[in-house]
mmCIF file of C-alpha atoms and ligand atoms in Angstrom:
data_model
loop_
_atom_site.group_PDB
_atom_site.id
_atom_site.type_symbol
_atom_site.label_atom_id
_atom_site.label_comp_id
_atom_site.label_asym_id
_atom_site.label_seq_id
_atom_site.Cartn_x
_atom_site.Cartn_y
_atom_site.Cartn_z
ATOM 1 C CA MET A 8 112.306 117.046 82.271
ATOM 2 C CA PRO A 9 110.824 113.345 81.424
ATOM 3 C CA LEU A 10 112.662 110.501 83.544
ATOM 4 C CA LYS A 11 115.005 108.760 82.354
ATOM 5 C CA TYR A 12 115.638 105.017 82.419
ATOM 6 C CA ASN A 13 118.568 103.053 83.146
ATOM 7 C CA LYS A 14 119.213 99.591 83.891
ATOM 8 C CA ALA A 15 120.102 98.679 87.583
ATOM 9 C CA PRO A 16 122.111 96.020 87.582
ATOM 10 C CA ASP A 17 122.816 96.468 91.865
ATOM 11 C CA VAL A 18 118.787 96.317 91.867
ATOM 12 C CA LYS A 19 118.421 93.075 89.329
ATOM 13 C CA GLN A 20 121.332 90.935 91.943
ATOM 14 C CA LEU A 21 119.269 92.024 94.544
ATOM 15 C CA ALA A 22 116.031 90.667 93.159
ATOM 16 C CA ASN A 23 117.677 86.425 92.084
ATOM 17 C CA GLN A 24 119.402 87.129 95.776
ATOM 18 C CA ILE A 25 115.729 87.612 97.098
ATOM 19 C CA ILE A 26 114.497 85.201 94.700
ATOM 20 C CA GLU A 27 116.524 82.784 95.876
ATOM 21 C CA ARG A 28 116.597 82.926 99.059
ATOM 22 C CA LEU A 29 113.323 82.853 99.702
ATOM 23 C CA GLU A 30 112.271 80.355 96.935
ATOM 24 C CA PHE A 31 110.157 82.587 95.113
ATOM 25 C CA SER A 32 109.726 79.420 92.595
ATOM 26 C CA HIS A 33 106.212 81.140 90.863
ATOM 27 C CA ILE A 34 108.563 83.729 89.930
ATOM 28 C CA ALA A 35 111.308 83.388 86.047
ATOM 29 C CA PRO A 36 113.619 85.849 87.610
ATOM 30 C CA ASP A 37 115.182 86.472 83.848
ATOM 31 C CA CYS A 38 111.274 87.908 83.040
ATOM 32 C CA VAL A 39 112.293 90.602 85.763
ATOM 33 C CA HIS A 40 114.049 92.959 84.450
ATOM 34 C CA CYS A 41 115.518 96.353 86.701
ATOM 35 C CA PHE A 42 115.598 99.905 86.123
ATOM 36 C CA ARG A 43 116.535 102.742 87.816
ATOM 37 C CA SER A 44 114.716 106.080 86.884
ATOM 38 C CA GLU A 45 116.102 109.887 86.987
ATOM 39 C CA GLY A 46 113.895 113.357 87.289
ATOM 40 C CA SER A 47 111.123 111.751 89.931
ATOM 41 C CA LYS A 48 109.174 114.374 91.713
ATOM 42 C CA SER A 49 107.243 112.282 93.925
ATOM 43 C CA ARG A 50 108.255 112.648 96.875
ATOM 44 C CA ARG A 51 106.064 109.790 97.887
ATOM 45 C CA ILE A 52 106.806 106.221 95.404
ATOM 46 C CA ILE A 53 110.538 105.156 96.284
ATOM 47 C CA ALA A 54 109.875 102.228 93.715
ATOM 48 C CA ARG A 55 107.540 100.641 91.642
ATOM 49 C CA ILE A 56 106.545 97.034 89.825
ATOM 50 C CA HIS A 57 105.364 97.488 85.462
ATOM 51 C CA GLY A 58 103.326 94.346 84.250
ATOM 52 C CA PHE A 59 103.484 93.122 80.779
ATOM 53 C CA GLY A 60 100.097 92.090 80.218
ATOM 54 C CA ARG A 61 97.877 89.159 78.940
ATOM 55 C CA ILE A 62 96.711 91.558 75.709
ATOM 56 C CA TRP A 63 100.229 92.895 74.676
ATOM 57 C CA GLN A 64 101.644 89.015 75.724
ATOM 58 C CA GLN A 65 99.097 87.526 73.066
ATOM 59 C CA ALA A 66 99.889 90.831 70.617
ATOM 60 C CA LEU A 67 103.075 90.570 70.376
ATOM 61 C CA GLU A 68 104.084 86.522 70.985
ATOM 62 C CA LEU A 69 105.786 87.844 74.462
ATOM 63 C CA PRO A 70 106.275 85.750 78.558
ATOM 64 C CA PRO A 71 104.986 87.757 80.630
ATOM 65 C CA THR A 72 107.629 90.161 81.833
ATOM 66 C CA TYR A 73 108.274 93.044 85.383
ATOM 67 C CA VAL A 74 109.694 95.373 85.209
ATOM 68 C CA ILE A 75 111.023 96.716 88.426
ATOM 69 C CA GLU A 76 111.694 101.115 88.317
ATOM 70 C CA VAL A 77 113.669 102.352 91.853
ATOM 71 C CA LEU A 78 113.645 106.220 91.818
ATOM 72 C CA SER A 79 116.725 106.871 91.553
ATOM 73 C CA GLU A 80 116.253 110.504 94.167
ATOM 74 C CA ARG A 81 114.590 107.530 97.053
ATOM 75 C CA TYR A 82 116.016 104.749 96.197
ATOM 76 C CA ASP A 83 119.729 105.538 96.632
ATOM 77 C CA LYS A 84 118.884 107.611 99.555
ATOM 78 C CA LEU A 85 117.422 104.471 101.401
ATOM 79 C CA SER A 86 119.947 102.138 103.546
ATOM 80 C CA PRO A 87 121.146 98.719 102.585
ATOM 81 C CA GLU A 88 118.194 96.568 104.854
ATOM 82 C CA GLU A 89 115.694 98.821 103.750
ATOM 83 C CA LYS A 90 116.333 98.476 99.994
ATOM 84 C CA GLU A 91 115.827 94.921 100.197
ATOM 85 C CA LYS A 92 112.718 95.588 101.837
ATOM 86 C CA THR A 93 111.534 97.549 99.061
ATOM 87 C CA VAL A 94 112.220 95.472 96.130
ATOM 88 C CA LEU A 95 111.146 92.436 98.540
ATOM 89 C CA HIS A 96 108.046 94.352 99.151
ATOM 90 C CA GLU A 97 107.747 94.649 94.934
ATOM 91 C CA LEU A 98 108.668 90.867 94.275
ATOM 92 C CA MET A 99 105.494 90.054 96.418
ATOM 93 C CA HIS A 100 102.737 92.027 93.942
ATOM 94 C CA ILE A 101 103.798 89.280 91.554
ATOM 95 C CA PRO A 102 101.358 86.263 91.841
ATOM 96 C CA MET A 103 102.050 82.878 91.892
ATOM 97 C CA GLY A 104 100.509 82.308 88.061
ATOM 98 C CA PHE A 105 103.673 84.902 86.939
ATOM 99 C CA LYS A 106 100.813 85.891 84.231
ATOM 100 C CA GLY A 107 101.765 89.768 84.300
ATOM 101 C CA GLY A 108 99.355 90.937 86.733
ATOM 102 C CA PHE A 109 99.514 91.908 90.013
ATOM 103 C CA ARG A 110 98.581 91.345 93.677
ATOM 104 C CA PRO A 111 97.468 93.638 95.553
ATOM 105 C CA HIS A 112 97.968 95.982 98.506
ATOM 106 C CA LYS A 113 94.859 95.344 100.538
ATOM 107 C CA GLY A 114 95.442 91.243 101.769
ATOM 108 C CA TYR A 115 98.463 90.135 100.580
ATOM 109 C CA VAL A 116 101.173 93.222 99.976
ATOM 110 C CA THR A 117 100.565 94.412 103.198
ATOM 111 C CA LYS A 118 103.357 96.084 105.925
ATOM 112 C CA ARG A 119 103.226 93.397 107.909
ATOM 113 C CA HIS A 120 103.673 90.831 105.990
ATOM 114 C CA VAL A 121 106.720 91.923 103.902
ATOM 115 C CA ASP A 122 108.156 92.755 107.507
ATOM 116 C CA ASN A 123 107.376 88.798 108.531
ATOM 117 C CA MET A 124 108.834 87.523 105.070
ATOM 118 C CA TYR A 125 111.503 90.148 105.446
ATOM 119 C CA GLU A 126 112.418 88.324 108.518
ATOM 120 C CA LYS A 127 113.065 84.582 107.115
ATOM 121 C CA TYR A 128 115.170 86.763 104.240
ATOM 122 C CA LYS A 129 117.073 88.075 106.976
ATOM 123 C CA LYS A 130 117.574 84.677 108.853
ATOM 124 C CA ARG A 131 118.240 83.010 105.399
ATOM 125 C CA LYS A 132 121.237 85.294 104.282
ATOM 126 C CA GLN A 133 122.716 84.798 107.516
ATOM 127 C CA ASN A 134 122.548 81.517 107.517
ATOM 128 C CA ARG A 135 124.582 81.867 103.877
ATOM 129 C CA PHE A 136 121.438 80.235 102.612
HETATM 130 ZN ZN1 ZN B 201 102.893 98.524 96.521
#
């Protein structure tokens, strides 16, 4: 059965909160879309981020855009904290330039870096920033 995609307003709201609290000013929130997919057989992947590469931007004359996809079968079972971390992880793949490409796991989107960022996020959340 093919994957089914639905818009995920809950994920979008979470992404906006993370962008705001962590002052990810390089990310244009309107150019980050969030979808929930259903029907994946993957047991490993919880979420992924899709970029809209430069050649497509030029061909279609559209701005850089990203899509965060959460896999319903796995993501929906996570605790609120794990969901936050998952979306944060995906947002951290977006590079400073916001040009449609990605920052790699190696050297940037590491567990340690995500955990550090998450601590910062949690503190700001507690302080209602
Ligand atoms: Zn990743």
